[in-house]
Amino acid sequence: MIRIGIDATNVGGGGGITHLKEIISHYDKNKFEDKIESITIFASKKVLDSVPELSNLNKITFPELNKGLLSRVIFQLTKYDKYIYKTCDVLLSITGDYVGKFKPVVGMSRNMLLYERDIWKEIKQPKEVIRFWLNFQKQKKSFANSKGIIFISQYAQNYVSKQLNLTGKDISIIHHGVSNRFAGEVKKHKNISEYSLENPYKLLYVSPVHVYKHQWNVIEAVGLLRKKGFPIELQLIGNIIFKPSGDKLKKAIQEVDSKQEFIKYFGYVDYNEIDMFYKQADGLIFASTCENMPNTLIECMSSGVAIACSDKQPMPEFLKENGYYFNSYDVNSICEAIKKMITHPKENDILALKNLEEAKKYNWSETSRKTFEFLVNTYSQS
C-alpha cells in the first residue's frame, strides 16, 4: 500500500484544474484498494475547492500558496519538501516543475510553449519570453530528477526528447479525456444554399487569444468569404491571455466587420456553457499552432460537426484525415479550407461520424486509471 502525492502548487486554473478534477472524479477505488493507501493533493485553496472528495483523499494547502508568486516560490524551495516526505511515497508533479529533493517523482509535459522557440519570436515581449525560459529551466531540472514522465501526445514526446536527455526515464503517453457533455450525434450538414444573410452558416472557434491562436487570420478569411457571397458568420469564444494579441483581434474585427454583423466575439464563456455553442454551430475551426494535446479539438471531434483545422502538429495526430486542413499563417489557405468545408455537406457527415468514433478513445476514466497505474509502477520499481 503506497501513499501518492500530487503536486499542484503551481496550478492556477484552466486545463490544470480540469485534469486534476477529472482524474480524481474518475478514480476507481476498487481497482486500487490493495495498492493505494491515500492520495494527497498539495495546492491552493481555489484549486482544492474544485476537486471532489474521496474517502482516502487528503487536501493540503498552506498560507504561502494562497498569496503571490514570490511567497509561493520561497515556500516551495525552503519548506515544502518536509511535508511531502511525511505524507507521500511517490509524487506526481502535475505541472512538471517540481524542483525539490523528494524522490521518486513523475513529471508531466503539458506546455509546448516552453519548447517551441518560433512562438517566442512571434511574442516579441521580453518579459513574456523570459517567463517561458525560466519555466523551461524549471521543467528541465524537474525532468532530470524525475524517474517517470507522462506525455499527453506522441508529438510532445518526440519534440521534447530532442531537446532534453530522457535516457533511462520511464515514459508513458496518457491522453487527456473529454467530457461527455460535448458528445453529440452527427449533425446533418446542410447545403450552403440553404443559408442566408438572415440565417447564416455559423462557424465557431473556441480558444484563448494569444499569438499562436491566429483569430485575426480567421476573421480576415471569413471576411473574404462574405465578400464572395457566402452567408457565413464567425463566432469567437475565448478570453484574452496576451494583450497585444487581444489588440490585434479587436483591430481585425474593426477592419473586417466594424458593425459586428457577422463577426461575433463573446470573450470569456464559462467552461460549463461552451458545449451549448458547439451544439448550435454548423462548422468548427481550430487555428492554433502550438499545442501539446489540443483538448478543444477533441471537444470539436466529439460534437458531430465538421472541422477546419490547422495543419500544424499535433493536430493531425488526433484529427487524422477527418478534417479540412490549412496553414494558420496564410489567410488564403484558411479561406479555401473553410470554403471546401461549407460546400461539401455529404462529406462532412462522413468525417463527423469518423471523428465521433475517434473521440471515444479519449475518456477520463482511462486517463485516471493509467495515471495511477503508472504512479504505482514507478514506485514499485524505485
Tab-separated table of C-alpha atoms in Angstrom:
chain	number	residue	atom	x	y	z
A	1	MET	CA	0.000	0.000	0.000
A	2	ILE	CA	1.525	3.289	-1.077
A	3	ARG	CA	0.808	6.923	-0.435
A	4	ILE	CA	0.526	9.044	-3.570
A	5	GLY	CA	1.167	12.766	-3.574
A	6	ILE	CA	0.089	15.217	-6.261
A	7	ASP	CA	1.997	18.475	-6.503
A	8	ALA	CA	-0.466	21.025	-7.854
A	9	THR	CA	1.101	24.025	-6.134
A	10	ASN	CA	1.682	25.759	-9.473
A	11	VAL	CA	-1.737	25.008	-10.950
A	12	GLY	CA	-3.560	28.285	-11.445
A	13	GLY	CA	-6.598	27.326	-13.486
A	14	GLY	CA	-7.770	26.149	-16.873
A	15	GLY	CA	-6.512	22.794	-18.097
A	16	GLY	CA	-4.568	22.043	-14.924
A	17	ILE	CA	-7.646	22.210	-12.730
A	18	THR	CA	-9.734	20.254	-15.251
A	19	HIS	CA	-7.141	17.466	-15.425
A	20	LEU	CA	-6.794	17.246	-11.655
A	21	LYS	CA	-10.549	17.309	-11.063
A	22	GLU	CA	-11.223	14.635	-13.678
A	23	ILE	CA	-8.591	12.097	-12.597
A	24	ILE	CA	-9.911	12.335	-9.040
A	25	SER	CA	-13.561	12.242	-10.136
A	26	HIS	CA	-12.893	9.076	-12.149
A	27	TYR	CA	-10.591	7.389	-9.627
A	28	ASP	CA	-11.539	3.715	-9.313
A	29	LYS	CA	-11.082	2.991	-5.624
A	30	ASN	CA	-11.980	-0.688	-6.026
A	31	LYS	CA	-9.224	-1.225	-8.566
A	32	PHE	CA	-6.574	0.284	-6.319
A	33	GLU	CA	-7.896	-0.686	-2.869
A	34	ASP	CA	-4.982	-3.079	-2.240
A	35	LYS	CA	-2.367	-0.799	-3.822
A	36	ILE	CA	-3.037	2.809	-2.832
A	37	GLU	CA	-3.453	3.784	0.806
A	38	SER	CA	-4.010	7.508	0.283
A	39	ILE	CA	-3.832	10.373	-2.187
A	40	THR	CA	-2.663	13.792	-1.007
A	41	ILE	CA	-3.027	16.906	-3.137
A	42	PHE	CA	-0.932	19.990	-2.363
A	43	ALA	CA	-2.459	23.118	-3.921
A	44	SER	CA	-4.046	26.498	-3.322
A	45	LYS	CA	-7.461	26.639	-1.691
A	46	LYS	CA	-9.008	27.687	-5.004
A	47	VAL	CA	-7.729	24.552	-6.718
A	48	LEU	CA	-8.610	22.228	-3.842
A	49	ASP	CA	-12.159	23.562	-3.677
A	50	SER	CA	-12.705	22.436	-7.280
A	51	VAL	CA	-11.656	18.846	-6.584
A	52	PRO	CA	-14.302	16.340	-5.410
A	53	GLU	CA	-13.986	14.463	-2.134
A	54	LEU	CA	-12.746	10.875	-1.763
A	55	SER	CA	-12.584	8.806	1.394
A	56	ASN	CA	-8.808	8.345	1.044
A	57	LEU	CA	-8.104	11.825	-0.364
A	58	ASN	CA	-6.284	14.466	1.668
A	59	LYS	CA	-6.294	18.091	0.561
A	60	ILE	CA	-3.474	20.214	1.928
A	61	THR	CA	-2.857	23.905	1.397
A	62	PHE	CA	-0.544	26.424	3.038
A	63	PRO	CA	-0.858	30.196	3.516
A	64	GLU	CA	2.066	30.746	1.156
A	65	LEU	CA	0.239	29.012	-1.695
A	66	ASN	CA	-2.635	31.469	-1.445
A	67	LYS	CA	-0.527	34.622	-1.738
A	68	GLY	CA	1.684	35.931	-4.523
A	69	LEU	CA	4.257	34.210	-6.727
A	70	LEU	CA	7.255	35.153	-4.563
A	71	SER	CA	5.651	33.759	-1.424
A	72	ARG	CA	4.835	30.502	-3.208
A	73	VAL	CA	8.318	30.055	-4.668
A	74	ILE	CA	10.063	30.702	-1.336
A	75	PHE	CA	7.802	28.130	0.341
A	76	GLN	CA	8.457	25.563	-2.406
A	77	LEU	CA	12.217	25.995	-2.072
A	78	THR	CA	12.506	26.092	1.706
A	79	LYS	CA	9.615	24.301	3.461
A	80	TYR	CA	7.641	22.195	1.018
A	81	ASP	CA	9.757	19.014	0.981
A	82	LYS	CA	9.304	18.155	4.649
A	83	TYR	CA	5.519	17.897	4.182
A	84	ILE	CA	5.936	15.685	1.127
A	85	TYR	CA	8.267	13.304	2.972
A	86	LYS	CA	5.752	12.990	5.820
A	87	THR	CA	2.772	12.064	3.650
A	88	CYS	CA	3.952	10.569	0.327
A	89	ASP	CA	5.834	7.631	-1.151
A	90	VAL	CA	5.687	8.859	-4.773
A	91	LEU	CA	4.894	12.327	-6.141
A	92	LEU	CA	3.142	13.376	-9.349
A	93	SER	CA	4.202	16.840	-10.475
A	94	ILE	CA	1.120	17.720	-12.472
A	95	THR	CA	2.766	20.807	-13.991
A	96	GLY	CA	6.142	19.116	-14.480
A	97	ASP	CA	8.091	21.706	-12.498
A	98	TYR	CA	8.752	20.253	-9.035
A	99	VAL	CA	12.412	21.041	-8.237
A	100	GLY	CA	12.712	19.751	-4.650
A	101	LYS	CA	14.721	16.768	-3.388
A	102	PHE	CA	11.933	14.243	-2.860
A	103	LYS	CA	12.084	11.044	-4.934
A	104	PRO	CA	10.623	9.225	-6.785
A	105	VAL	CA	8.850	11.857	-8.859
A	106	VAL	CA	6.739	11.555	-12.000
A	107	GLY	CA	6.648	14.728	-14.088
A	108	MET	CA	4.091	15.749	-16.712
A	109	SER	CA	4.659	17.540	-20.008
A	110	ARG	CA	1.711	19.874	-20.633
A	111	ASN	CA	3.000	23.089	-22.182
A	112	MET	CA	4.733	23.122	-25.578
A	113	LEU	CA	5.266	26.884	-25.305
A	114	LEU	CA	8.295	26.013	-23.182
A	115	TYR	CA	9.906	24.309	-26.172
A	116	GLU	CA	8.666	25.814	-29.438
A	117	ARG	CA	11.002	28.776	-29.745
A	118	ASP	CA	9.494	30.018	-33.016
A	119	ILE	CA	6.484	31.121	-30.968
A	120	TRP	CA	8.837	33.094	-28.690
A	121	LYS	CA	9.964	35.076	-31.754
A	122	GLU	CA	6.338	35.939	-32.530
A	123	ILE	CA	5.623	37.111	-28.974
A	124	LYS	CA	8.265	39.865	-29.065
A	125	GLN	CA	7.778	40.776	-25.400
A	126	PRO	CA	10.950	40.169	-23.342
A	127	LYS	CA	9.012	39.729	-20.090
A	128	GLU	CA	6.795	37.022	-21.570
A	129	VAL	CA	9.718	35.242	-23.247
A	130	ILE	CA	11.772	35.315	-20.049
A	131	ARG	CA	8.857	33.736	-18.204
A	132	PHE	CA	8.763	30.862	-20.684
A	133	TRP	CA	12.557	30.480	-20.484
A	134	LEU	CA	12.509	30.304	-16.673
A	135	ASN	CA	9.692	27.753	-16.743
A	136	PHE	CA	11.642	25.747	-19.314
A	137	GLN	CA	14.647	25.703	-16.974
A	138	LYS	CA	12.440	24.505	-14.109
A	139	GLN	CA	10.973	21.721	-16.226
A	140	LYS	CA	14.395	20.711	-17.495
A	141	LYS	CA	15.610	20.303	-13.897
A	142	SER	CA	12.383	18.610	-12.833
A	143	PHE	CA	12.540	16.056	-15.652
A	144	ALA	CA	16.221	15.388	-14.934
A	145	ASN	CA	15.280	14.451	-11.349
A	146	SER	CA	12.125	12.503	-12.299
A	147	LYS	CA	12.007	8.740	-12.538
A	148	GLY	CA	8.969	8.805	-14.819
A	149	ILE	CA	7.491	11.280	-17.304
A	150	ILE	CA	3.938	11.415	-18.626
A	151	PHE	CA	3.351	12.907	-22.067
A	152	ILE	CA	-0.113	13.603	-23.442
A	153	SER	CA	0.766	13.300	-27.134
A	154	GLN	CA	3.287	11.420	-29.249
A	155	TYR	CA	4.264	14.722	-30.815
A	156	ALA	CA	5.245	16.163	-27.440
A	157	GLN	CA	7.328	13.123	-26.531
A	158	ASN	CA	9.199	13.277	-29.842
A	159	TYR	CA	9.762	17.038	-29.646
A	160	VAL	CA	10.842	17.198	-26.009
A	161	SER	CA	13.087	14.144	-26.374
A	162	LYS	CA	15.126	16.039	-28.968
A	163	GLN	CA	15.751	18.912	-26.546
A	164	LEU	CA	16.193	17.055	-23.255
A	165	ASN	CA	18.093	13.902	-22.384
A	166	LEU	CA	15.396	11.487	-21.235
A	167	THR	CA	17.558	8.370	-21.360
A	168	GLY	CA	16.655	5.941	-18.591
A	169	LYS	CA	13.325	7.603	-17.800
A	170	ASP	CA	10.107	5.602	-17.576
A	171	ILE	CA	7.878	7.237	-20.181
A	172	SER	CA	4.160	6.858	-20.785
A	173	ILE	CA	1.756	8.626	-23.146
A	174	ILE	CA	-1.507	9.129	-21.274
A	175	HIS	CA	-4.039	11.178	-23.188
A	176	HIS	CA	-6.456	13.540	-21.507
A	177	GLY	CA	-10.133	12.690	-21.704
A	178	VAL	CA	-13.059	14.718	-22.949
A	179	SER	CA	-16.228	15.416	-21.004
A	180	ASN	CA	-19.396	13.588	-22.011
A	181	ARG	CA	-21.091	16.998	-22.169
A	182	PHE	CA	-19.503	17.534	-25.563
A	183	ALA	CA	-20.625	14.213	-27.025
A	184	GLY	CA	-23.267	14.508	-29.709
A	185	GLU	CA	-24.736	12.818	-32.745
A	186	VAL	CA	-23.622	13.681	-36.257
A	187	LYS	CA	-25.227	16.973	-37.195
A	188	LYS	CA	-26.962	16.799	-40.568
A	189	HIS	CA	-24.820	19.186	-42.594
A	190	LYS	CA	-26.895	21.312	-44.969
A	191	ASN	CA	-26.000	22.718	-48.342
A	192	ILE	CA	-24.696	26.293	-48.149
A	193	SER	CA	-27.579	27.336	-50.441
A	194	GLU	CA	-29.954	26.700	-47.514
A	195	TYR	CA	-28.360	29.544	-45.552
A	196	SER	CA	-28.852	33.283	-45.967
A	197	LEU	CA	-27.532	36.538	-44.527
A	198	GLU	CA	-30.510	36.471	-42.156
A	199	ASN	CA	-29.845	32.825	-41.256
A	200	PRO	CA	-26.077	32.441	-41.772
A	201	TYR	CA	-23.819	29.405	-41.563
A	202	LYS	CA	-22.380	29.586	-38.013
A	203	LEU	CA	-18.646	28.909	-37.822
A	204	LEU	CA	-17.347	28.545	-34.240
A	205	TYR	CA	-13.779	28.991	-32.947
A	206	VAL	CA	-13.170	28.301	-29.241
A	207	SER	CA	-9.734	29.272	-27.928
A	208	PRO	CA	-7.994	31.855	-25.731
A	209	VAL	CA	-6.482	34.804	-27.576
A	210	HIS	CA	-2.687	34.626	-27.972
A	211	VAL	CA	-0.200	34.956	-30.822
A	212	TYR	CA	-0.335	31.264	-31.745
A	213	LYS	CA	-4.134	31.120	-31.968
A	214	HIS	CA	-4.449	33.290	-35.133
A	215	GLN	CA	-8.004	34.565	-34.622
A	216	TRP	CA	-7.230	37.640	-36.767
A	217	ASN	CA	-6.346	35.472	-39.771
A	218	VAL	CA	-9.578	33.517	-39.350
A	219	ILE	CA	-11.505	36.797	-39.189
A	220	GLU	CA	-9.891	38.001	-42.408
A	221	ALA	CA	-10.631	34.685	-44.140
A	222	VAL	CA	-14.290	34.837	-43.146
A	223	GLY	CA	-14.397	38.434	-44.396
A	224	LEU	CA	-13.135	37.274	-47.792
A	225	LEU	CA	-15.815	34.590	-47.943
A	226	ARG	CA	-18.514	37.140	-47.154
A	227	LYS	CA	-17.257	39.332	-49.982
A	228	LYS	CA	-17.569	36.331	-52.279
A	229	GLY	CA	-21.219	35.997	-51.295
A	230	PHE	CA	-21.082	33.153	-48.777
A	231	PRO	CA	-23.619	33.719	-45.948
A	232	ILE	CA	-21.251	32.866	-43.106
A	233	GLU	CA	-20.944	34.110	-39.521
A	234	LEU	CA	-17.916	33.646	-37.253
A	235	GLN	CA	-18.393	33.163	-33.528
A	236	LEU	CA	-15.294	33.553	-31.363
A	237	ILE	CA	-15.070	32.363	-27.756
A	238	GLY	CA	-12.018	32.860	-25.555
A	239	ASN	CA	-10.543	35.265	-23.066
A	240	ILE	CA	-7.562	37.453	-23.940
A	241	ILE	CA	-4.464	35.977	-22.280
A	242	PHE	CA	-1.919	38.165	-24.124
A	243	LYS	CA	-2.861	41.837	-24.516
A	244	PRO	CA	-1.043	42.554	-27.815
A	245	SER	CA	-2.959	39.667	-29.379
A	246	GLY	CA	-6.188	40.992	-27.910
A	247	ASP	CA	-5.475	44.357	-29.522
A	248	LYS	CA	-4.765	42.607	-32.824
A	249	LEU	CA	-8.064	40.726	-32.566
A	250	LYS	CA	-10.070	43.894	-31.930
A	251	LYS	CA	-8.332	45.679	-34.798
A	252	ALA	CA	-9.146	42.818	-37.183
A	253	ILE	CA	-12.812	42.875	-36.177
A	254	GLN	CA	-12.948	46.645	-36.685
A	255	GLU	CA	-11.355	46.404	-40.138
A	256	VAL	CA	-13.366	43.419	-41.410
A	257	ASP	CA	-16.737	43.978	-39.741
A	258	SER	CA	-16.894	47.262	-37.837
A	259	LYS	CA	-20.614	46.813	-37.107
A	260	GLN	CA	-20.037	43.212	-35.947
A	261	GLU	CA	-22.778	41.910	-38.197
A	262	PHE	CA	-21.061	38.601	-38.929
A	263	ILE	CA	-18.071	38.556	-36.551
A	264	LYS	CA	-19.322	37.815	-33.033
A	265	TYR	CA	-16.704	37.906	-30.262
A	266	PHE	CA	-18.124	36.609	-26.972
A	267	GLY	CA	-14.921	36.782	-24.915
A	268	TYR	CA	-14.757	34.503	-21.897
A	269	VAL	CA	-17.520	31.902	-21.612
A	270	ASP	CA	-17.718	29.547	-18.634
A	271	TYR	CA	-16.419	26.077	-19.493
A	272	ASN	CA	-19.721	24.539	-18.385
A	273	GLU	CA	-21.598	26.551	-21.025
A	274	ILE	CA	-19.364	26.076	-24.065
A	275	ASP	CA	-20.975	22.818	-25.158
A	276	MET	CA	-24.163	24.764	-25.953
A	277	PHE	CA	-22.244	26.768	-28.573
A	278	TYR	CA	-20.944	23.562	-30.158
A	279	LYS	CA	-24.494	22.228	-30.417
A	280	GLN	CA	-25.615	25.360	-32.311
A	281	ALA	CA	-22.631	25.505	-34.689
A	282	ASP	CA	-22.738	24.478	-38.340
A	283	GLY	CA	-18.965	24.186	-38.631
A	284	LEU	CA	-15.945	24.378	-36.332
A	285	ILE	CA	-12.486	25.822	-36.770
A	286	PHE	CA	-9.261	25.385	-34.802
A	287	ALA	CA	-6.310	27.511	-35.912
A	288	SER	CA	-3.752	27.033	-33.117
A	289	THR	CA	-0.108	26.369	-33.982
A	290	CYS	CA	1.215	25.413	-30.537
A	291	GLU	CA	-0.448	22.599	-28.599
A	292	ASN	CA	0.533	19.561	-26.575
A	293	MET	CA	-2.768	17.704	-26.681
A	294	PRO	CA	-5.438	20.019	-28.143
A	295	ASN	CA	-8.386	19.316	-25.846
A	296	THR	CA	-10.546	21.877	-27.652
A	297	LEU	CA	-10.025	19.951	-30.885
A	298	ILE	CA	-11.115	16.712	-29.186
A	299	GLU	CA	-14.236	18.516	-27.966
A	300	CYS	CA	-14.866	19.577	-31.562
A	301	MET	CA	-14.469	15.978	-32.702
A	302	SER	CA	-16.992	14.869	-30.077
A	303	SER	CA	-19.611	17.349	-31.250
A	304	GLY	CA	-20.545	15.705	-34.555
A	305	VAL	CA	-19.805	18.851	-36.589
A	306	ALA	CA	-17.375	19.339	-39.499
A	307	ILE	CA	-13.937	20.774	-38.666
A	308	ALA	CA	-11.456	23.021	-40.464
A	309	CYS	CA	-8.114	22.789	-38.697
A	310	SER	CA	-4.514	23.963	-38.509
A	311	ASP	CA	-2.132	21.565	-40.268
A	312	LYS	CA	0.497	22.029	-37.548
A	313	GLN	CA	1.235	19.007	-35.361
A	314	PRO	CA	-0.089	17.639	-33.082
A	315	MET	CA	-3.484	18.479	-34.595
A	316	PRO	CA	-3.223	15.846	-37.383
A	317	GLU	CA	-2.128	13.290	-34.767
A	318	PHE	CA	-5.632	13.465	-33.316
A	319	LEU	CA	-7.863	14.651	-36.172
A	320	LYS	CA	-6.138	12.356	-38.681
A	321	GLU	CA	-7.714	12.622	-42.174
A	322	ASN	CA	-11.068	13.730	-40.844
A	323	GLY	CA	-10.897	17.489	-41.318
A	324	TYR	CA	-10.068	20.288	-43.754
A	325	TYR	CA	-6.502	21.410	-43.091
A	326	PHE	CA	-4.949	24.837	-43.607
A	327	ASN	CA	-1.840	26.875	-42.874
A	328	SER	CA	-2.816	29.183	-39.997
A	329	TYR	CA	-0.369	31.860	-41.145
A	330	ASP	CA	-1.920	32.014	-44.635
A	331	VAL	CA	-5.312	33.742	-44.884
A	332	ASN	CA	-5.981	32.312	-48.341
A	333	SER	CA	-5.253	28.804	-47.089
A	334	ILE	CA	-7.750	29.271	-44.240
A	335	CYS	CA	-10.284	30.711	-46.666
A	336	GLU	CA	-10.002	27.743	-49.042
A	337	ALA	CA	-10.322	25.182	-46.240
A	338	ILE	CA	-13.460	26.839	-44.865
A	339	LYS	CA	-14.901	27.163	-48.379
A	340	LYS	CA	-14.327	23.466	-49.018
A	341	MET	CA	-15.942	22.569	-45.699
A	342	ILE	CA	-19.072	24.646	-46.161
A	343	THR	CA	-19.648	23.397	-49.712
A	344	HIS	CA	-19.314	19.635	-49.069
A	345	PRO	CA	-22.176	18.679	-46.718
A	346	LYS	CA	-22.248	14.958	-47.586
A	347	GLU	CA	-18.504	14.566	-46.995
A	348	ASN	CA	-18.927	16.447	-43.712
A	349	ASP	CA	-21.423	13.860	-42.458
A	350	ILE	CA	-18.873	11.107	-43.107
A	351	LEU	CA	-15.967	12.965	-41.499
A	352	ALA	CA	-18.045	13.902	-38.453
A	353	LEU	CA	-19.032	10.269	-37.912
A	354	LYS	CA	-15.383	9.190	-38.038
A	355	ASN	CA	-14.487	11.918	-35.549
A	356	LEU	CA	-17.171	10.752	-33.134
A	357	GLU	CA	-15.581	7.300	-33.127
A	358	GLU	CA	-12.067	8.722	-32.704
A	359	ALA	CA	-13.133	10.947	-29.820
A	360	LYS	CA	-14.470	7.949	-27.894
A	361	LYS	CA	-10.858	6.881	-27.360
A	362	TYR	CA	-10.310	9.836	-25.044
A	363	ASN	CA	-12.136	9.354	-21.757
A	364	TRP	CA	-11.224	10.457	-18.261
A	365	SER	CA	-11.759	7.027	-16.707
A	366	GLU	CA	-8.893	5.682	-18.805
A	367	THR	CA	-6.781	8.757	-18.079
A	368	SER	CA	-7.287	8.288	-14.340
A	369	ARG	CA	-6.633	4.534	-14.395
A	370	LYS	CA	-3.466	4.806	-16.465
A	371	THR	CA	-2.133	7.696	-14.385
A	372	PHE	CA	-2.472	5.920	-11.037
A	373	GLU	CA	-1.177	2.645	-12.500
A	374	PHE	CA	1.894	4.484	-13.753
A	375	LEU	CA	2.475	6.036	-10.327
A	376	VAL	CA	2.142	2.653	-8.595
A	377	ASN	CA	4.530	1.025	-11.071
A	378	THR	CA	7.023	3.868	-10.779
A	379	TYR	CA	7.144	3.457	-7.006
A	380	SER	CA	7.452	-0.347	-7.175
A	381	GLN	CA	10.462	-0.020	-9.499
A	382	SER	CA	12.223	2.673	-7.474
